[in-house]
Structures are given as C-alpha cells and as structure tokens.
PDB file of C-alpha atoms in Angstrom:
ATOM      1  CA  GLY A 263      -0.711  37.135  23.089  1.00  0.00           C
ATOM      2  CA  ASP A 264      -1.985  33.598  24.143  1.00  0.00           C
ATOM      3  CA  PHE A 265       1.364  32.917  25.065  1.00  0.00           C
ATOM      4  CA  GLU A 266       1.952  35.891  26.975  1.00  0.00           C
ATOM      5  CA  ARG A 267      -1.189  35.374  29.092  1.00  0.00           C
ATOM      6  CA  VAL A 268      -0.024  31.859  29.960  1.00  0.00           C
ATOM      7  CA  LEU A 269       3.219  33.250  31.440  1.00  0.00           C
ATOM      8  CA  ARG A 270       1.045  35.173  33.920  1.00  0.00           C
ATOM      9  CA  LEU A 271      -0.465  31.866  35.467  1.00  0.00           C
ATOM     10  CA  SER A 272       1.054  30.573  38.936  1.00  0.00           C
ATOM     11  CA  GLY A 273       3.065  27.749  37.392  1.00  0.00           C
ATOM     12  CA  PRO A 274       5.880  26.646  37.649  1.00  0.00           C
ATOM     13  CA  PHE A 275       5.686  25.817  33.926  1.00  0.00           C
ATOM     14  CA  THR A 276       8.062  24.933  30.770  1.00  0.00           C
ATOM     15  CA  LEU A 277       6.792  26.414  27.801  1.00  0.00           C
ATOM     16  CA  PHE A 278       8.362  25.657  24.335  1.00  0.00           C
ATOM     17  CA  ALA A 279       7.633  28.667  22.417  1.00  0.00           C
ATOM     18  CA  PRO A 280       7.800  28.839  18.537  1.00  0.00           C
ATOM     19  CA  THR A 281       9.275  31.890  16.940  1.00  0.00           C
ATOM     20  CA  ASN A 282       7.042  33.819  14.601  1.00  0.00           C
ATOM     21  CA  GLU A 283       9.142  32.278  11.894  1.00  0.00           C
ATOM     22  CA  ALA A 284       7.950  28.820  13.013  1.00  0.00           C
ATOM     23  CA  PHE A 285       4.399  29.783  12.643  1.00  0.00           C
ATOM     24  CA  SER A 286       5.174  31.290   9.290  1.00  0.00           C
ATOM     25  CA  ALA A 287       7.265  28.223   8.126  1.00  0.00           C
ATOM     26  CA  ILE A 288       3.910  26.012   8.209  1.00  0.00           C
ATOM     27  CA  SER A 289       4.181  24.760   4.393  1.00  0.00           C
ATOM     28  CA  ASP A 290       0.940  24.217   2.159  1.00  0.00           C
ATOM     29  CA  GLU A 291       2.269  20.457   2.164  1.00  0.00           C
ATOM     30  CA  ASN A 292       1.994  20.360   5.781  1.00  0.00           C
ATOM     31  CA  LEU A 293      -1.471  22.181   5.804  1.00  0.00           C
ATOM     32  CA  ALA A 294      -2.499  19.372   3.478  1.00  0.00           C
ATOM     33  CA  MET A 295      -1.572  16.734   5.743  1.00  0.00           C
ATOM     34  CA  LEU A 296      -3.706  18.427   8.532  1.00  0.00           C
ATOM     35  CA  GLN A 297      -6.761  16.931   7.176  1.00  0.00           C
ATOM     36  CA  TYR A 298      -5.830  13.795   9.107  1.00  0.00           C
ATOM     37  CA  ASN A 299      -5.485  15.976  12.253  1.00  0.00           C
ATOM     38  CA  GLU A 300      -8.756  17.109  13.954  1.00  0.00           C
ATOM     39  CA  LEU A 301      -6.741  19.393  16.479  1.00  0.00           C
ATOM     40  CA  ALA A 302      -4.928  20.851  13.648  1.00  0.00           C
ATOM     41  CA  LEU A 303      -8.197  21.920  11.959  1.00  0.00           C
ATOM     42  CA  LYS A 304      -9.388  23.392  15.353  1.00  0.00           C
ATOM     43  CA  VAL A 305      -6.317  25.285  15.618  1.00  0.00           C
ATOM     44  CA  LEU A 306      -6.678  26.883  12.142  1.00  0.00           C
ATOM     45  CA  GLY A 307     -10.451  27.816  12.894  1.00  0.00           C
ATOM     46  CA  SER A 308     -11.110  28.794  16.465  1.00  0.00           C
ATOM     47  CA  GLN A 309      -9.506  30.196  19.744  1.00  0.00           C
ATOM     48  CA  MET A 310     -10.398  26.739  21.616  1.00  0.00           C
ATOM     49  CA  GLY A 311      -8.054  25.035  18.973  1.00  0.00           C
ATOM     50  CA  ILE A 312      -5.419  27.793  19.681  1.00  0.00           C
ATOM     51  CA  ARG A 313      -5.432  27.125  23.280  1.00  0.00           C
ATOM     52  CA  THR A 314      -5.449  23.372  22.846  1.00  0.00           C
ATOM     53  CA  LEU A 315      -2.299  23.943  20.603  1.00  0.00           C
ATOM     54  CA  LEU A 316      -0.744  26.206  23.412  1.00  0.00           C
ATOM     55  CA  ALA A 317      -1.332  23.498  25.922  1.00  0.00           C
ATOM     56  CA  GLY A 318       0.609  21.273  23.749  1.00  0.00           C
ATOM     57  CA  HIS A 319       3.732  23.167  24.233  1.00  0.00           C
ATOM     58  CA  LEU A 320       3.442  23.531  28.022  1.00  0.00           C
ATOM     59  CA  VAL A 321       4.669  20.929  30.750  1.00  0.00           C
ATOM     60  CA  SER A 322       4.546  21.395  34.400  1.00  0.00           C
ATOM     61  CA  GLY A 323       7.509  22.238  36.553  1.00  0.00           C
ATOM     62  CA  ARG A 324      10.578  24.221  35.845  1.00  0.00           C
ATOM     63  CA  LEU A 325      13.072  22.559  33.375  1.00  0.00           C
ATOM     64  CA  LEU A 326      16.383  23.965  32.602  1.00  0.00           C
ATOM     65  CA  THR A 327      18.545  22.673  29.804  1.00  0.00           C
ATOM     66  CA  MET A 328      20.664  20.906  32.379  1.00  0.00           C
ATOM     67  CA  ASN A 329      17.357  18.769  33.576  1.00  0.00           C
ATOM     68  CA  PHE A 330      16.609  17.304  30.152  1.00  0.00           C
ATOM     69  CA  LEU A 331      17.692  13.688  29.826  1.00  0.00           C
ATOM     70  CA  ASP A 332      18.091  11.766  26.716  1.00  0.00           C
ATOM     71  CA  LYS A 333      15.099   9.909  25.382  1.00  0.00           C
ATOM     72  CA  GLN A 334      12.927  11.593  27.985  1.00  0.00           C
ATOM     73  CA  LYS A 335       9.320  11.867  27.810  1.00  0.00           C
ATOM     74  CA  LEU A 336       7.149  15.164  29.116  1.00  0.00           C
ATOM     75  CA  ARG A 337       3.774  15.026  29.575  1.00  0.00           C
ATOM     76  CA  SER A 338       1.988  18.180  28.015  1.00  0.00           C
ATOM     77  CA  LEU A 339      -1.078  20.038  29.346  1.00  0.00           C
ATOM     78  CA  SER A 340      -2.679  19.077  26.272  1.00  0.00           C
ATOM     79  CA  HIS A 341      -4.789  15.882  26.948  1.00  0.00           C
ATOM     80  CA  ASN A 342      -1.656  14.313  28.569  1.00  0.00           C
ATOM     81  CA  LYS A 343       0.176  14.376  25.063  1.00  0.00           C
ATOM     82  CA  MET A 344       3.705  13.155  25.699  1.00  0.00           C
ATOM     83  CA  LEU A 345       6.743  15.166  24.220  1.00  0.00           C
ATOM     84  CA  ARG A 346       9.667  13.287  23.379  1.00  0.00           C
ATOM     85  CA  THR A 347      13.131  14.874  24.063  1.00  0.00           C
ATOM     86  CA  THR A 348      16.350  13.570  22.506  1.00  0.00           C
ATOM     87  CA  LEU A 349      20.118  15.089  23.014  1.00  0.00           C
ATOM     88  CA  TYR A 350      21.970  15.926  19.814  1.00  0.00           C
ATOM     89  CA  ASN A 351      25.354  17.227  20.611  1.00  0.00           C
ATOM     90  CA  MET A 352      24.567  20.818  21.994  1.00  0.00           C
ATOM     91  CA  SER A 353      21.017  20.677  20.752  1.00  0.00           C
ATOM     92  CA  LEU A 354      17.821  19.582  22.391  1.00  0.00           C
ATOM     93  CA  LYS A 355      15.452  18.106  20.030  1.00  0.00           C
ATOM     94  CA  HIS A 356      11.557  18.219  21.121  1.00  0.00           C
ATOM     95  CA  GLU A 357       9.688  15.999  18.818  1.00  0.00           C
ATOM     96  CA  ILE A 358      10.286  17.883  15.455  1.00  0.00           C
ATOM     97  CA  ALA A 359      11.487  20.968  17.243  1.00  0.00           C
ATOM     98  CA  ILE A 360      14.928  22.257  18.219  1.00  0.00           C
ATOM     99  CA  SER A 361      15.866  24.547  21.090  1.00  0.00           C
ATOM    100  CA  ARG A 362      19.392  25.605  21.651  1.00  0.00           C
ATOM    101  CA  PRO A 363      20.824  26.012  25.296  1.00  0.00           C
ATOM    102  CA  GLN A 364      22.269  29.601  24.793  1.00  0.00           C
ATOM    103  CA  ARG A 365      18.843  30.901  24.241  1.00  0.00           C
ATOM    104  CA  GLU A 366      17.765  29.524  27.523  1.00  0.00           C
ATOM    105  CA  THR A 367      19.126  32.254  29.802  1.00  0.00           C
ATOM    106  CA  ARG A 368      17.286  35.001  28.503  1.00  0.00           C
ATOM    107  CA  HIS A 369      13.990  33.408  28.862  1.00  0.00           C
ATOM    108  CA  ARG A 370      13.637  32.547  32.710  1.00  0.00           C
ATOM    109  CA  ARG A 371      10.745  33.892  34.382  1.00  0.00           C
ATOM    110  CA  SER A 372       9.543  33.854  38.151  1.00  0.00           C
ATOM    111  CA  ASN A 373       6.830  30.987  37.273  1.00  0.00           C
ATOM    112  CA  GLY A 374       8.745  29.004  34.884  1.00  0.00           C
ATOM    113  CA  VAL A 375      11.152  28.770  31.923  1.00  0.00           C
ATOM    114  CA  ILE A 376      10.737  29.446  28.274  1.00  0.00           C
ATOM    115  CA  HIS A 377      12.637  27.229  25.629  1.00  0.00           C
ATOM    116  CA  VAL A 378      12.543  28.980  22.207  1.00  0.00           C
ATOM    117  CA  ILE A 379      11.980  26.399  19.411  1.00  0.00           C
ATOM    118  CA  ASN A 380      12.115  26.562  15.671  1.00  0.00           C
ATOM    119  CA  LYS A 381       8.995  24.629  14.844  1.00  0.00           C
ATOM    120  CA  VAL A 382       5.243  24.436  15.957  1.00  0.00           C
ATOM    121  CA  LEU A 383       4.361  21.181  17.585  1.00  0.00           C
ATOM    122  CA  ILE A 384       1.359  20.015  15.982  1.00  0.00           C
ATOM    123  CA  PRO A 385       0.617  16.379  17.112  1.00  0.00           C
ATOM    124  CA  PRO A 386       0.477  13.812  14.638  1.00  0.00           C
ATOM    125  CA  LYS A 387      -2.678  11.891  13.881  1.00  0.00           C
ATOM    126  CA  LEU A 388      -1.591   8.969  12.135  1.00  0.00           C
ATOM    127  CA  SER A 389       0.798   5.832  13.110  1.00  0.00           C
ATOM    128  CA  ILE A 390       3.515   4.837  11.088  1.00  0.00           C
ATOM    129  CA  LEU A 391       1.850   1.873   9.345  1.00  0.00           C
ATOM    130  CA  THR A 392      -1.249   4.023   8.731  1.00  0.00           C
ATOM    131  CA  TYR A 393       0.600   6.818   7.143  1.00  0.00           C
ATOM    132  CA  LEU A 394       2.188   4.381   4.815  1.00  0.00           C
ATOM    133  CA  GLN A 395      -1.001   2.799   3.830  1.00  0.00           C
ATOM    134  CA  SER A 396      -2.600   6.181   3.375  1.00  0.00           C
ATOM    135  CA  GLN A 397       0.004   7.694   0.935  1.00  0.00           C
ATOM    136  CA  GLY A 398      -0.869   4.715  -1.726  1.00  0.00           C
ATOM    137  CA  ASN A 399       2.802   4.165  -2.991  1.00  0.00           C
ATOM    138  CA  PHE A 400       4.427   2.003  -0.237  1.00  0.00           C
ATOM    139  CA  SER A 401       2.925  -1.236  -1.380  1.00  0.00           C
ATOM    140  CA  ARG A 402       6.099  -3.098  -1.979  1.00  0.00           C
ATOM    141  CA  PHE A 403       7.654  -1.758   1.195  1.00  0.00           C
ATOM    142  CA  ILE A 404       4.568  -2.747   3.234  1.00  0.00           C
ATOM    143  CA  ALA A 405       4.606  -6.197   1.586  1.00  0.00           C
ATOM    144  CA  ALA A 406       8.087  -6.717   2.385  1.00  0.00           C
ATOM    145  CA  LEU A 407       7.612  -5.663   5.995  1.00  0.00           C
ATOM    146  CA  ASN A 408       4.850  -8.150   6.350  1.00  0.00           C
ATOM    147  CA  LYS A 409       6.972 -11.064   4.796  1.00  0.00           C
ATOM    148  CA  THR A 410       9.542 -11.030   7.697  1.00  0.00           C
ATOM    149  CA  VAL A 411       9.384 -13.438  10.503  1.00  0.00           C
ATOM    150  CA  PRO A 412       8.401 -12.178  12.828  1.00  0.00           C
ATOM    151  CA  SER A 413       6.306  -9.576  10.930  1.00  0.00           C
ATOM    152  CA  LEU A 414       7.475  -6.049  11.484  1.00  0.00           C
ATOM    153  CA  LEU A 415       4.021  -4.836  10.685  1.00  0.00           C
ATOM    154  CA  ASP A 416       3.253  -6.581  13.866  1.00  0.00           C
ATOM    155  CA  LEU A 417       5.874  -4.931  15.499  1.00  0.00           C
ATOM    156  CA  LEU A 418       5.207  -1.397  14.421  1.00  0.00           C
ATOM    157  CA  GLU A 419       1.902  -1.712  15.697  1.00  0.00           C
ATOM    158  CA  SER A 420       3.028  -2.954  19.066  1.00  0.00           C
ATOM    159  CA  ASP A 421       3.414  -0.850  22.377  1.00  0.00           C
ATOM    160  CA  ASN A 422       7.260  -1.165  21.739  1.00  0.00           C
ATOM    161  CA  ALA A 423       7.528   2.623  20.068  1.00  0.00           C
ATOM    162  CA  PRO A 424       9.004   4.822  19.321  1.00  0.00           C
ATOM    163  CA  PHE A 425      10.506   3.707  15.979  1.00  0.00           C
ATOM    164  CA  THR A 426      12.399   5.405  13.192  1.00  0.00           C
ATOM    165  CA  VAL A 427      11.430   3.687   9.649  1.00  0.00           C
ATOM    166  CA  PHE A 428      13.264   4.519   6.297  1.00  0.00           C
ATOM    167  CA  ALA A 429      10.472   3.890   3.860  1.00  0.00           C
ATOM    168  CA  VAL A 430      11.167   3.282   0.044  1.00  0.00           C
ATOM    169  CA  THR A 431       8.483   4.100  -2.556  1.00  0.00           C
ATOM    170  CA  ASP A 432       6.939   2.002  -5.136  1.00  0.00           C
ATOM    171  CA  SER A 433       8.272   4.668  -7.816  1.00  0.00           C
ATOM    172  CA  ASP A 434      11.846   4.265  -6.972  1.00  0.00           C
ATOM    173  CA  THR A 435      13.761   2.871  -9.882  1.00  0.00           C
ATOM    174  CA  TYR A 436      16.590   2.219  -7.859  1.00  0.00           C
ATOM    175  CA  SER A 437      14.715  -0.486  -5.781  1.00  0.00           C
ATOM    176  CA  MET A 438      12.293  -2.247  -8.306  1.00  0.00           C
ATOM    177  CA  PHE A 439      14.522  -5.106  -9.219  1.00  0.00           C
ATOM    178  CA  ALA A 440      15.920  -5.376  -5.805  1.00  0.00           C
ATOM    179  CA  TYR A 441      12.344  -6.143  -4.447  1.00  0.00           C
ATOM    180  CA  ASP A 442      11.829  -8.972  -6.627  1.00  0.00           C
ATOM    181  CA  LYS A 443      14.841 -10.579  -5.866  1.00  0.00           C
ATOM    182  CA  MET A 444      14.700  -9.874  -2.138  1.00  0.00           C
ATOM    183  CA  MET A 445      11.249 -11.186  -1.996  1.00  0.00           C
ATOM    184  CA  ALA A 446      12.285 -14.541  -3.205  1.00  0.00           C
ATOM    185  CA  GLY A 447      13.798 -15.680   0.203  1.00  0.00           C
ATOM    186  CA  THR A 448      12.522 -15.264   3.704  1.00  0.00           C
ATOM    187  CA  LEU A 449      16.263 -14.857   5.102  1.00  0.00           C
ATOM    188  CA  VAL A 450      17.052 -12.224   2.438  1.00  0.00           C
ATOM    189  CA  VAL A 451      13.951 -10.179   3.407  1.00  0.00           C
ATOM    190  CA  ASN A 452      14.578 -10.394   7.165  1.00  0.00           C
ATOM    191  CA  SER A 453      18.107  -9.358   6.804  1.00  0.00           C
ATOM    192  CA  ILE A 454      17.299  -6.189   4.578  1.00  0.00           C
ATOM    193  CA  MET A 455      14.125  -5.009   6.010  1.00  0.00           C
ATOM    194  CA  ARG A 456      15.324  -4.978   9.437  1.00  0.00           C
ATOM    195  CA  ASN A 457      17.812  -2.495   8.478  1.00  0.00           C
ATOM    196  CA  HIS A 458      15.005  -0.174   7.633  1.00  0.00           C
ATOM    197  CA  VAL A 459      13.849   0.128  11.405  1.00  0.00           C
ATOM    198  CA  LEU A 460      15.418   1.510  14.378  1.00  0.00           C
ATOM    199  CA  PRO A 461      14.232   0.867  17.975  1.00  0.00           C
ATOM    200  CA  ASP A 462      14.260   4.549  18.798  1.00  0.00           C
ATOM    201  CA  THR A 463      13.560   8.015  17.022  1.00  0.00           C
ATOM    202  CA  LEU A 464      16.044   9.830  15.057  1.00  0.00           C
ATOM    203  CA  PHE A 465      15.349  13.420  13.643  1.00  0.00           C
ATOM    204  CA  THR A 466      17.604  14.891  10.971  1.00  0.00           C
ATOM    205  CA  SER A 467      17.143  18.871  11.615  1.00  0.00           C
ATOM    206  CA  ALA A 468      19.576  18.810  14.472  1.00  0.00           C
ATOM    207  CA  LEU A 469      22.355  16.713  12.677  1.00  0.00           C
ATOM    208  CA  VAL A 470      25.561  18.509  12.290  1.00  0.00           C
ATOM    209  CA  PRO A 471      27.047  18.632   8.841  1.00  0.00           C
ATOM    210  CA  GLY A 472      30.063  16.381   8.523  1.00  0.00           C
ATOM    211  CA  ASN A 473      29.318  14.570  11.431  1.00  0.00           C
ATOM    212  CA  TYR A 474      28.489  10.828  11.637  1.00  0.00           C
ATOM    213  CA  TYR A 475      25.766   9.356  13.911  1.00  0.00           C
ATOM    214  CA  GLN A 476      25.901   5.774  14.583  1.00  0.00           C
ATOM    215  CA  MET A 477      22.637   4.247  15.057  1.00  0.00           C
ATOM    216  CA  THR A 478      21.361   0.453  15.604  1.00  0.00           C
ATOM    217  CA  THR A 479      19.040  -1.315  13.360  1.00  0.00           C
ATOM    218  CA  LEU A 480      16.790  -4.107  14.311  1.00  0.00           C
ATOM    219  CA  ASN A 481      19.818  -6.406  12.802  1.00  0.00           C
ATOM    220  CA  SER A 482      21.766  -5.062  15.632  1.00  0.00           C
ATOM    221  CA  GLU A 483      24.093  -3.776  12.934  1.00  0.00           C
ATOM    222  CA  PRO A 484      25.427  -0.128  13.053  1.00  0.00           C
ATOM    223  CA  LEU A 485      23.743   2.313  10.789  1.00  0.00           C
ATOM    224  CA  LEU A 486      25.742   5.443   9.853  1.00  0.00           C
ATOM    225  CA  VAL A 487      23.806   8.627   9.238  1.00  0.00           C
ATOM    226  CA  ARG A 488      25.355  11.697   8.278  1.00  0.00           C
ATOM    227  CA  ARG A 489      24.389  15.352   6.626  1.00  0.00           C
ATOM    228  CA  LEU A 490      26.689  16.250   3.828  1.00  0.00           C
ATOM    229  CA  ARG A 491      26.217  19.361   1.981  1.00  0.00           C
ATOM    230  CA  GLY A 492      22.719  19.934   2.883  1.00  0.00           C
ATOM    231  CA  SER A 493      21.573  16.305   2.322  1.00  0.00           C
ATOM    232  CA  VAL A 494      21.070  13.340   4.797  1.00  0.00           C
ATOM    233  CA  TYR A 495      22.200  10.091   4.087  1.00  0.00           C
ATOM    234  CA  ALA A 496      21.677   6.643   6.003  1.00  0.00           C
ATOM    235  CA  ASP A 497      24.263   4.181   4.804  1.00  0.00           C
ATOM    236  CA  THR A 498      24.028   5.246   0.929  1.00  0.00           C
ATOM    237  CA  ALA A 499      20.390   5.929   0.928  1.00  0.00           C
ATOM    238  CA  LEU A 500      19.513   9.367   0.511  1.00  0.00           C
ATOM    239  CA  LEU A 501      16.590  10.740   2.534  1.00  0.00           C
ATOM    240  CA  VAL A 502      14.473  12.687   0.099  1.00  0.00           C
ATOM    241  CA  LYS A 503      11.759  13.235   2.576  1.00  0.00           C
ATOM    242  CA  PRO A 504      12.985  13.493   6.209  1.00  0.00           C
ATOM    243  CA  ASP A 505      11.195  13.965   9.613  1.00  0.00           C
ATOM    244  CA  ILE A 506       7.636  12.706   9.017  1.00  0.00           C
ATOM    245  CA  LEU A 507       6.215  12.650  12.444  1.00  0.00           C
ATOM    246  CA  CYS A 508       3.732   9.879  13.404  1.00  0.00           C
ATOM    247  CA  THR A 509       2.105   8.887  16.603  1.00  0.00           C
ATOM    248  CA  ASN A 510       4.635   6.141  17.128  1.00  0.00           C
ATOM    249  CA  GLY A 511       7.758   7.336  15.720  1.00  0.00           C
ATOM    250  CA  VAL A 512       9.142   8.835  12.800  1.00  0.00           C
ATOM    251  CA  ILE A 513       9.421   7.906   9.114  1.00  0.00           C
ATOM    252  CA  HIS A 514      12.257   9.121   6.366  1.00  0.00           C
ATOM    253  CA  ILE A 515      11.415   8.307   2.870  1.00  0.00           C
ATOM    254  CA  VAL A 516      14.659   7.121   1.406  1.00  0.00           C
ATOM    255  CA  ASN A 517      15.553   6.564  -2.355  1.00  0.00           C
ATOM    256  CA  LYS A 518      16.578   2.834  -2.298  1.00  0.00           C
ATOM    257  CA  LEU A 519      16.727  -0.108   0.070  1.00  0.00           C
ATOM    258  CA  ILE A 520      19.471  -0.097   2.835  1.00  0.00           C
ATOM    259  CA  GLN A 521      21.464  -3.146   2.595  1.00  0.00           C
ATOM    260  CA  LEU A 522      24.633  -2.518   4.801  1.00  0.00           C
ATOM    261  CA  ASP A 523      27.046  -5.503   4.787  1.00  0.00           C
ATOM    262  CA  SER A 524      24.098  -8.023   4.343  1.00  0.00           C
ATOM    263  CA  GLY A 525      26.103  -9.426   1.176  1.00  0.00           C
ATOM    264  CA  TYR A 526      23.211  -9.005  -1.071  1.00  0.00           C
ATOM    265  CA  ASP A 527      23.561  -6.408  -3.751  1.00  0.00           C
ATOM    266  CA  TYR A 528      20.784  -5.911  -5.602  1.00  0.00           C
ATOM    267  CA  SER A 529      20.982  -1.954  -6.186  1.00  0.00           C
TER     268      SER A 529
END
C-alpha cells in the first residue's frame, strides 16, 4: 500500500523494496534489539513510523544496476540517512540487504526504478563501541582494544568510519588463556587486535560458498574470508553471529582471536 503510493509520485526515485518475506523474517531477537531504536518503535506502532521507514528505502534519481559504484553512499529521504552500497561479484549489497541485477529489468517505472531487496532496512541506533559495551560480555575484548597504541577504541569513535570489527565474547573458551598472554605485551596486543578491525564494511550474506574474499586488516595483512558449508570463517575463526549493523560499520562475533601470521599461537 505505502510502497505503491510512493510509485505515483513525480520522482524520479530509486526504491529499495523489501519483499513480503523480508518483513516476515524480522526475528524476535531483532525486535528485542529495537528497544535501542526509537525509529523502529515508531515503525511498529504508527503510520508516521511506517512512512519514515519507507523514506529510508528511497533515494532521489534513477539508479540502475550499472550506475552503482563500490563503496557508494546514497542519501535516502529519511532525515538524510546514508545507505552504503557494496558490490560482491554479481550481487549488490545495500547495508544488510541484497539486490540481484536480474530482478531489476522487471521493475522499471516511468518515475524511477525499483530494486527488490531481501531485508528491511531498519537504521541502527548504536555505534560499534556502544553496542559492545551494552552487551556486557565483551569486557576482555574492549580492554584489549583500549590497550593498543594508538588506542583502537579512539579509532572506532573517530570519523574514519565505516569499520568491520570481529569481536570475541568473554565466555569464549578458545581465547581466555590467549587474552592473558596477549595483554602482557603492547606489541602483541597491537599485532593481534589490529587483525580484528577492517577499515571497510564486510557483510556476509552476499558471499558465494567456496569463494575466498581477501580483505585487508589494520595491520595491512591479508585476511581471507570464506563461506564453507553454510558457515563463514575469517582466517580460522568462525563467525557465530555475523552482520550486526551499527551506525559506523558492522560487527561479526567470532569464536576466537584472529592471529594470522603474527607468530603468537595462544589458541
């Protein structure tokens, strides 16, 4: 209903339209996280909120697949919220959602174009650091970030966003002993913890099974990310909870510290 009414506006617009399945797929866990998100609460309870959510799926201009650029930022009609676009092989990633080029030609309109996406774009409320602090089970990881020189906490709170952070919980048995050994030396902390931050955004849902994706850590070292039999790995660390969208990037919770070729084997 609301999406159809938008299509009658003069435009031109580009509309990222979630499917019915995308709305149905909002999990109870995601709904619980919305307690931090005033916009989402409005969306669930008022027509004004629905219109605000819709505006977050609209950008001015007619953008075909061929017009998108990697790392592009699009200004939506929802309080100037920016939508980040990433190209993965033959898929387009818009924040946490995917659109496929082959779907586009069936959805061109005189006043713009529709890209069918597989998720609802609900704006995040928390930054990466605020999210980690709010969960209460990342104290070791936060302390290690803070011990780096210069402090990675300061970097994550800077204007150099976006970032991808591979975070390890306090309850991870793989890394308990590793933290104690790692924190004994500044050089070791710097080497290992800088492997957990990428100066870019990486979302996992568009990764093709069996393919390797080479990312670059803050150590300027290559980090290989791959999807294997339904699971995603960063080096040898399993992503147990991927794609947590934050205001300045994305968090992936992993099951152990990422050490790469640092020479420190504390696992």
